[in-house]
Coordinates of C-alpha atoms and ligand atoms in Angstrom, one line a residue:
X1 CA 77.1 160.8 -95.0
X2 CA 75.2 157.8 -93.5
X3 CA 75.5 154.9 -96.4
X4 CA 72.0 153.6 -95.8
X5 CA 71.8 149.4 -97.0
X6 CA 68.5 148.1 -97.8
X7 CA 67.3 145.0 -96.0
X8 CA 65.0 142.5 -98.0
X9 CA 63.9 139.7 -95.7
X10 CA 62.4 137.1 -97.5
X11 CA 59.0 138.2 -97.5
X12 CA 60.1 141.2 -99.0
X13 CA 62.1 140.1 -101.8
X14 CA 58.7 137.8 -102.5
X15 CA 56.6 141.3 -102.3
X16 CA 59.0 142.6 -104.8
X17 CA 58.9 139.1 -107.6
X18 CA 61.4 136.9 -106.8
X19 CA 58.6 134.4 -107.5
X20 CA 57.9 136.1 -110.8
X21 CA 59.4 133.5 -113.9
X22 CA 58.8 135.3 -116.5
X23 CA 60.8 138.4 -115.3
X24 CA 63.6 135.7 -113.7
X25 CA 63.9 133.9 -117.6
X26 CA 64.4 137.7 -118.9
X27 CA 67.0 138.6 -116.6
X28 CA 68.5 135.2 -116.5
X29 CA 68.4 135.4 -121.0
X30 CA 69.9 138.9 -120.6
X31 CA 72.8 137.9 -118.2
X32 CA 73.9 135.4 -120.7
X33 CA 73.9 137.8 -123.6
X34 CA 75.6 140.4 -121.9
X35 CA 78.5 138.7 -120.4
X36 CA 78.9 136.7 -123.7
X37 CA 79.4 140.5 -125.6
X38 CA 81.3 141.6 -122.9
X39 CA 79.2 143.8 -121.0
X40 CA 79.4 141.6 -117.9
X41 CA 82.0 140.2 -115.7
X42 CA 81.3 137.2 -114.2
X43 CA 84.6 135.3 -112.6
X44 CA 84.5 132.2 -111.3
X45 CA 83.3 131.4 -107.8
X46 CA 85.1 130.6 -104.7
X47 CA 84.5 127.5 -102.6
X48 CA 84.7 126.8 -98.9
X49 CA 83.7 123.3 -98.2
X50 CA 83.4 122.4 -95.0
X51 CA 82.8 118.5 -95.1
X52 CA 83.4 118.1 -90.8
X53 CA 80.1 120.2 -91.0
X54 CA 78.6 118.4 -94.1
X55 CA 77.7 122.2 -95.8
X56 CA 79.4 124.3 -98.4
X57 CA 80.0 128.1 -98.7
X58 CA 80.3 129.8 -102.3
X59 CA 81.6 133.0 -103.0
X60 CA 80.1 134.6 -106.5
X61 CA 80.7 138.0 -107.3
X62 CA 79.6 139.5 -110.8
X63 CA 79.7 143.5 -112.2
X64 CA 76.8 144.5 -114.3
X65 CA 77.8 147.3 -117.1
X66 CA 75.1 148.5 -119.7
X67 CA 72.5 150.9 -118.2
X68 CA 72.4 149.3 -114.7
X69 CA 76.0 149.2 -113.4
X70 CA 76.2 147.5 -110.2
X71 CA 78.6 145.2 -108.5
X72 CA 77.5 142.2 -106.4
X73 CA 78.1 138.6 -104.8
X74 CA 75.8 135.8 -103.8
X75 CA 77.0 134.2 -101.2
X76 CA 75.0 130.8 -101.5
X77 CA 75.3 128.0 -98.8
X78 CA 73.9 124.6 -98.4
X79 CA 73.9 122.6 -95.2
X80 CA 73.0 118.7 -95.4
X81 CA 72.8 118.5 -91.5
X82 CA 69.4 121.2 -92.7
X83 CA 67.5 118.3 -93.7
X84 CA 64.4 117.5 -91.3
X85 CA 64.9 120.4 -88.7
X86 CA 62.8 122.5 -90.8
X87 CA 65.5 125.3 -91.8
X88 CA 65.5 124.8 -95.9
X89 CA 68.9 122.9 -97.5
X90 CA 69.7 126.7 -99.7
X91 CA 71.0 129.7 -97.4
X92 CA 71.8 132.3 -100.3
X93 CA 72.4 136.0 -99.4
X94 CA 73.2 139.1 -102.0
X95 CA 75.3 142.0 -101.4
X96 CA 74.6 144.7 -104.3
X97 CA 77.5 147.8 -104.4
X98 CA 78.1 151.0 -106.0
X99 CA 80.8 150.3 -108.4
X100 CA 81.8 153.9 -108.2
X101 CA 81.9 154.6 -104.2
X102 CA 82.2 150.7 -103.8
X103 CA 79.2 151.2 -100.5
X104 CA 76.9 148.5 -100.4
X105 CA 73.6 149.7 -100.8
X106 CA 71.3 146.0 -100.3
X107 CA 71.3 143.1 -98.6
X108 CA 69.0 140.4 -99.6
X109 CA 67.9 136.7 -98.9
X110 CA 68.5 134.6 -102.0
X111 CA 67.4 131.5 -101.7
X112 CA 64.4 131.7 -103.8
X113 CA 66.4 133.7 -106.3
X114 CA 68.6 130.3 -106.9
X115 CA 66.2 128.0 -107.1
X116 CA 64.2 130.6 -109.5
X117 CA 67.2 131.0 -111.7
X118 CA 68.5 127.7 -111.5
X119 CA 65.4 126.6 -113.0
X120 CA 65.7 129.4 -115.7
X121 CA 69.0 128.0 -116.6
X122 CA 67.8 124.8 -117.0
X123 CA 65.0 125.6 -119.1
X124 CA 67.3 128.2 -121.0
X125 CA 69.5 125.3 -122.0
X126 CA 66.5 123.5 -122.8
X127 CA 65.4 126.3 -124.7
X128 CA 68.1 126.8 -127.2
X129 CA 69.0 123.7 -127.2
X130 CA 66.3 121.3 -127.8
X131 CA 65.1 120.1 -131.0
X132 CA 61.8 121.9 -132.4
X133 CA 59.7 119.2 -132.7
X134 CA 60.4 118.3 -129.0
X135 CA 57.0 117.0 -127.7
X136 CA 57.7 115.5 -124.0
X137 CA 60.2 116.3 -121.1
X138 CA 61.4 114.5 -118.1
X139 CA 62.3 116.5 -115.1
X140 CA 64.4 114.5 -112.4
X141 CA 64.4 115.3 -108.4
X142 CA 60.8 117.6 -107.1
X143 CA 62.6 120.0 -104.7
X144 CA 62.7 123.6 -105.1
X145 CA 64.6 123.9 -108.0
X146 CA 62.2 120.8 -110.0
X147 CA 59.3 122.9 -108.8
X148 CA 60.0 125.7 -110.3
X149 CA 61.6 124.3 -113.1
X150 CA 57.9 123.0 -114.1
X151 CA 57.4 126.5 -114.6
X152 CA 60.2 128.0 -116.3
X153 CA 60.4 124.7 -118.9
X154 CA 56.3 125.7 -119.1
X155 CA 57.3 129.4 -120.3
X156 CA 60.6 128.7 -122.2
X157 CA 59.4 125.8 -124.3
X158 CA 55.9 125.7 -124.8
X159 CA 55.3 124.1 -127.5
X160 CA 56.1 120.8 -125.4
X161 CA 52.9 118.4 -125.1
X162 CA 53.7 116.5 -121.9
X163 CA 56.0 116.8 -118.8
X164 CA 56.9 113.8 -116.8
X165 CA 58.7 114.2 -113.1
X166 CA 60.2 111.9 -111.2
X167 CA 61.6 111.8 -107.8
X168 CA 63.2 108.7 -105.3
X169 CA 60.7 110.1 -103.2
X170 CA 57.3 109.2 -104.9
X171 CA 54.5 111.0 -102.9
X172 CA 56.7 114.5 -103.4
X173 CA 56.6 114.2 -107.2
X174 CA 52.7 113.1 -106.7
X175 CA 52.0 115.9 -104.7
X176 CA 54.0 118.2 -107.1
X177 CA 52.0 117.2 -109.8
X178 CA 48.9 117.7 -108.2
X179 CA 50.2 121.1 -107.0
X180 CA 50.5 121.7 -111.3
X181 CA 46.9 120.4 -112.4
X182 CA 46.1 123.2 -114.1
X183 CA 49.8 123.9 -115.6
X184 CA 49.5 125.0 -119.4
X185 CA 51.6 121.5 -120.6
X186 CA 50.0 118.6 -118.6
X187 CA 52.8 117.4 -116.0
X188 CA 52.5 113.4 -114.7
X189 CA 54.1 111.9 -111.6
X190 CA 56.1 109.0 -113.3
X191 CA 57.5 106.4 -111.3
X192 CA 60.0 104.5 -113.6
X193 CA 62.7 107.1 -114.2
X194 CA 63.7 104.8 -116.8
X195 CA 60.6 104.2 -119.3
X196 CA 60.1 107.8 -118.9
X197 CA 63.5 109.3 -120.2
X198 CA 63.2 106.6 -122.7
X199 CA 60.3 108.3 -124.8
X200 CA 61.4 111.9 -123.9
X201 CA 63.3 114.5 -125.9
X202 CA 64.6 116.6 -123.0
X203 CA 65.4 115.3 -119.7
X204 CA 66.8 117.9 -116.9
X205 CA 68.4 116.6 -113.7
X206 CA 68.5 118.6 -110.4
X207 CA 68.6 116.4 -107.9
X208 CA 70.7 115.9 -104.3
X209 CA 72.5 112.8 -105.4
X210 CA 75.6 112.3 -104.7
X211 CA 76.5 109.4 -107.1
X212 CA 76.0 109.7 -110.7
X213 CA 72.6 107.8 -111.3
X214 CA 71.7 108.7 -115.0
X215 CA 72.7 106.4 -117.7
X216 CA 72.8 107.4 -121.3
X217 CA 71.0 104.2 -122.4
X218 CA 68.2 105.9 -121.0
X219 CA 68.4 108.1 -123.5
X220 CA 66.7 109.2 -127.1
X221 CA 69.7 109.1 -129.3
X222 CA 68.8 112.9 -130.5
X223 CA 67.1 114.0 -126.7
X224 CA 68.4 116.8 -125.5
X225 CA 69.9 116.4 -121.9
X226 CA 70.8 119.0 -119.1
X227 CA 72.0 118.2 -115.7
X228 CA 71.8 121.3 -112.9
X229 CA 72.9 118.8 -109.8
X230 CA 76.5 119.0 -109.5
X231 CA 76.6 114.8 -110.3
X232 CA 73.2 113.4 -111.6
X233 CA 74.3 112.1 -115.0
X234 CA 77.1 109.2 -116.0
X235 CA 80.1 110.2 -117.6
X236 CA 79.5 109.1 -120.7
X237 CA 76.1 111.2 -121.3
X238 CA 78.4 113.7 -121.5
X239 CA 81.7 112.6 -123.4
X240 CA 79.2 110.4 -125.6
X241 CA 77.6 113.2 -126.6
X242 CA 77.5 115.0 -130.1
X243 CA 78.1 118.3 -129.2
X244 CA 78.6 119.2 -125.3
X245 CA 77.4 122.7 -123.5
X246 CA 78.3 124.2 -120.4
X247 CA 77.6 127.3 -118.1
X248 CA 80.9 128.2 -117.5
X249 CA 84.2 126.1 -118.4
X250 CA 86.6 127.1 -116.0
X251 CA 84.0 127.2 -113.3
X252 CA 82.6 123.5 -114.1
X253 CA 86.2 122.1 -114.3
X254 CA 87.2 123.4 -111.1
X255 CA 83.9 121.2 -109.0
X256 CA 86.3 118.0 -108.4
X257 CA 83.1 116.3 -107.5
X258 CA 81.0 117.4 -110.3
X259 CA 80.5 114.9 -113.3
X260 CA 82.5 117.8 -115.6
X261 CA 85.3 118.1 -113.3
X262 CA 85.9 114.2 -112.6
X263 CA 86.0 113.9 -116.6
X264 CA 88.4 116.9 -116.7
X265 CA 90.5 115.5 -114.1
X266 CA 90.2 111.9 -115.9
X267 CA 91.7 113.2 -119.1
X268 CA 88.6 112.6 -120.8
X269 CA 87.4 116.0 -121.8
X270 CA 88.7 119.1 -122.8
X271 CA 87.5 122.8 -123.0
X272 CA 88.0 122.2 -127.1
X273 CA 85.0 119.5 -126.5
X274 CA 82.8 122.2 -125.1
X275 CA 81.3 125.6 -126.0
X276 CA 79.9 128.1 -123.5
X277 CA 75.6 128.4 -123.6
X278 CA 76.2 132.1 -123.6
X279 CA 77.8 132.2 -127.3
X280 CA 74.7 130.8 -128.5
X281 CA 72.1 132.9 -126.9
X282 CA 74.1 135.9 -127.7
X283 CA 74.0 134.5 -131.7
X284 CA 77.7 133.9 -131.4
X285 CA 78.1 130.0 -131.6
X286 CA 76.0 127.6 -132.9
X287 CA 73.1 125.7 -131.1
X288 CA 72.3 122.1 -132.0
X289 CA 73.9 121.2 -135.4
X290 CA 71.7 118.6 -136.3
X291 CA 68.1 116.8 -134.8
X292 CA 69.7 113.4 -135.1
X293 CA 72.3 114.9 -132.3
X294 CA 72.9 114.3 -128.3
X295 CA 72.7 117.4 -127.2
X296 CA 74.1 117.8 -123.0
X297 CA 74.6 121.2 -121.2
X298 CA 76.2 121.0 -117.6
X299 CA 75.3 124.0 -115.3
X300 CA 77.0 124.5 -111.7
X301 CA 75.1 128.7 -111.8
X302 CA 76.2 131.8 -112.7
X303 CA 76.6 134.5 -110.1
X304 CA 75.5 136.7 -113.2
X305 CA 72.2 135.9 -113.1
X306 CA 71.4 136.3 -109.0
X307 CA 73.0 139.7 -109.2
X308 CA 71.0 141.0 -112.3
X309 CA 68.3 139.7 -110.6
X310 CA 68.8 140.8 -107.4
X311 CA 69.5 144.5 -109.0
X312 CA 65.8 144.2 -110.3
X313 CA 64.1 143.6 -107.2
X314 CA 65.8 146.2 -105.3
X315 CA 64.2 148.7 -108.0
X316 CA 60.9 147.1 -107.5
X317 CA 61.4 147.4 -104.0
X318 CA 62.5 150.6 -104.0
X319 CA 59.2 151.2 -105.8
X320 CA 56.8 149.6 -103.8
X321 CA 58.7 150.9 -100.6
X322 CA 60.0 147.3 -99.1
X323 CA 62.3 146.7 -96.8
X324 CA 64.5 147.8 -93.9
X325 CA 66.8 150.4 -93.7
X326 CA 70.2 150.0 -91.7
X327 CA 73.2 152.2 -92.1
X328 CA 76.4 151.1 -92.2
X329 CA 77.8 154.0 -90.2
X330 CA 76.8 157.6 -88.3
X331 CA 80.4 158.6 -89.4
X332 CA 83.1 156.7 -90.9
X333 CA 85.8 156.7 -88.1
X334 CA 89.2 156.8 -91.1
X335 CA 88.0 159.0 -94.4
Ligands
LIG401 N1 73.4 124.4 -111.2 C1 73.0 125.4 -110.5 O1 73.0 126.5 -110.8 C2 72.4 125.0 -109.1 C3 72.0 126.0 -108.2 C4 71.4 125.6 -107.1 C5 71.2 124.3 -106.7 N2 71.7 123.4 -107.6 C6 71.6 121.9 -107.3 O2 70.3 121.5 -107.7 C7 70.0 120.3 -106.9 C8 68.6 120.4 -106.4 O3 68.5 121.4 -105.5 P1 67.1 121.6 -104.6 O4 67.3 122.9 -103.9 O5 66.0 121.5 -105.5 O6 67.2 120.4 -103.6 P2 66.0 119.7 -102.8 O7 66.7 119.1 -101.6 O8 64.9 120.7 -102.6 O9 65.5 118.6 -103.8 C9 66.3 117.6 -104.3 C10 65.4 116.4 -104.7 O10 66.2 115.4 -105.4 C11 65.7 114.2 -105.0 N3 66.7 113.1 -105.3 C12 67.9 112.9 -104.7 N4 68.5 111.9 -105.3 C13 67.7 111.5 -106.4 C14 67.8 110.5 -107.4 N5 68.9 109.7 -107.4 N6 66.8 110.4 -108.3 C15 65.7 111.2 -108.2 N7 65.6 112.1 -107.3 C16 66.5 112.3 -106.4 C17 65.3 114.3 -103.6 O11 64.4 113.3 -103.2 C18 64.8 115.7 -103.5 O12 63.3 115.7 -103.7 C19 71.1 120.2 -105.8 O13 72.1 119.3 -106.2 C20 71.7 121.6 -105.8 O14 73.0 121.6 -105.3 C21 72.3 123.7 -108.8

């Protein structure tokens, strides 16, 4: 046999919805649920970081059980000397497999996919965390993963009045706003990061910085706060917390340079301090406790959701007949 791998350039995997957030906050929701019942396997990922080369290579390999089954990695990338060559910061690929033969049967760019999900995440967290009478949000840094965040906190909370974004670079969040005139929840450049968090009940952060930036004075005592960059937030607006969320535990500790791992590695928090996002939107651990409460949730991505993703746009792809077809052999040369 010829094991034939579908190709999905990115054009293609945009053909098939990748740009589609509704279907992304489904997938992203059900990835969550499944591996918190057990129907998922999701291990943590593996890190190459190549600072001589200022870029970073992660390994993150997930099985899907339930009705799909399918085994997969993302292999995502980022590469800071990117920046003003015109070749994005994200290089993502996704490998799916055949559980049973183990032949990989797609190949897909990803980068969309990330910042898609990533945003889901974030507006998941916000989501099932926030309080209910939540009114405005402020979303920090307007790259990829802020602009589509505008839309997946738009579907996943929309019972907020206002959204506020902010940026170091002021004419992006202008121009992101204007791109989002017509948005269902009215979203406003802002340009004092500050005054803005002050008045707001959720704040998400997903920005490049490489210092922490956010301070929890900034803070509504009850807002709800979720940081998606690696090291947006100070220390303390997560130990200072009432109750603490993150993706993964073992996953979050292990990022030395990400504001969860620095704590871990200070003494100053524990996996006792922390319960998983999953539990609660599976119904298995509670959500906020009280509307007078801090609420944080930490997020470094879950290979989980780009490879129940990923699984869905091959079948729309499939469908809609996308993509190129390579095989991976005429004849295998050992059997
Ligand atoms: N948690 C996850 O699952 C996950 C997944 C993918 C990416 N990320 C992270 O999300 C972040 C954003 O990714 P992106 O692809 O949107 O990047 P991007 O380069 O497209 O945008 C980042 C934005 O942050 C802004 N910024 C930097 N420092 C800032 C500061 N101190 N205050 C306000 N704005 C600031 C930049 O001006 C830029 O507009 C990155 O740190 C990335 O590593 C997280």
């Amino acid at each position: 046999m010829k094991p034939e791998i579908l190709f999905l350039k990115q054009e293609d995997v945009i053909e098939a919805g990748a740009l589609d957030m509704a279907m992304t906050l489904e997938k992203a929701e059900q990835a969550l649920k499944m591996w918190a019942t057990g129907e998922l396997d999701n291990p943590t990922k593996v890190g190459l970081h190549l600072d001589q080369h200022e870029s970073f290579f992660i390994s993150m390999p997930t099985y899907v059980g339930g009705e799909d089954k399918v085994a997969g990695f993302k292999w995502a990338a980022e590469a800071r000397k990117n920046y003003g060559k015109n070749i994005p910061l994200g290089i993502d690929v996704t490998v799916l497999s055949d559980p049973d033969t183990a032949l990989p049967f797609m190949f897909m760019e990803a980068s969309l996919v990330t910042a898609m999900r990533t945003a889901a995440s974030a507006a998941l967290g916000a989501k099932y965390l926030c309080r209910k009478d939540s009114k405005k949000a402020t979303l920090v840094g307007c790259g990829i993963v802020g602009r589509d965040a505008i839309m997946a906190v738009t579907l996943a909370v929309p019972f907020l009045e206002k959204i506020e974004i902010y940026d170091l670079n002021v004419p992006k969040a202008k121009a992101l706003a204007e791109e989002f005139k017509d948005n269902a929840i009215p979203v406003e450049a802002v340009e004092n990061l500050e005054e803005s968090a002050k008045t707001s009940d959720i704040v998400i952060t997903m920005t490049t910085a490489q210092k922490a930036f956010f301070k929890k004075e900034w803070l509504m005592p009850n807002a709800t706060l979720v940081q998606m960059g690696p090291c947006d937030v100070e220390g303390d607006c997560i130990i200072g917390a009432d109750q603490i969320y993150v993706d993964n535990w073992y996953q979050i500790i292990g990022s030395e340079h990400g504001s969860v791992g620095m704590l871990y590695n200070a003494g100053k928090i524990q996996k006792e301090d922390t319960t998983e996002l999953r539990y609660v939107v599976a119904g298995m651990a509670e959500g906020r406790k009280s509307d007078d409460n801090l609420v944080t949730y930490c997020s470094l991505g879950l290979g989980a959701m780009d490879i129940i993703i990923a699984y869905q746009l091959y079948k729309n792809a499939k469908e809609k007949g996308l993509g190129t077809v390579v095989n991976l052999w005429d004849a295998p040369l050992y059997v």
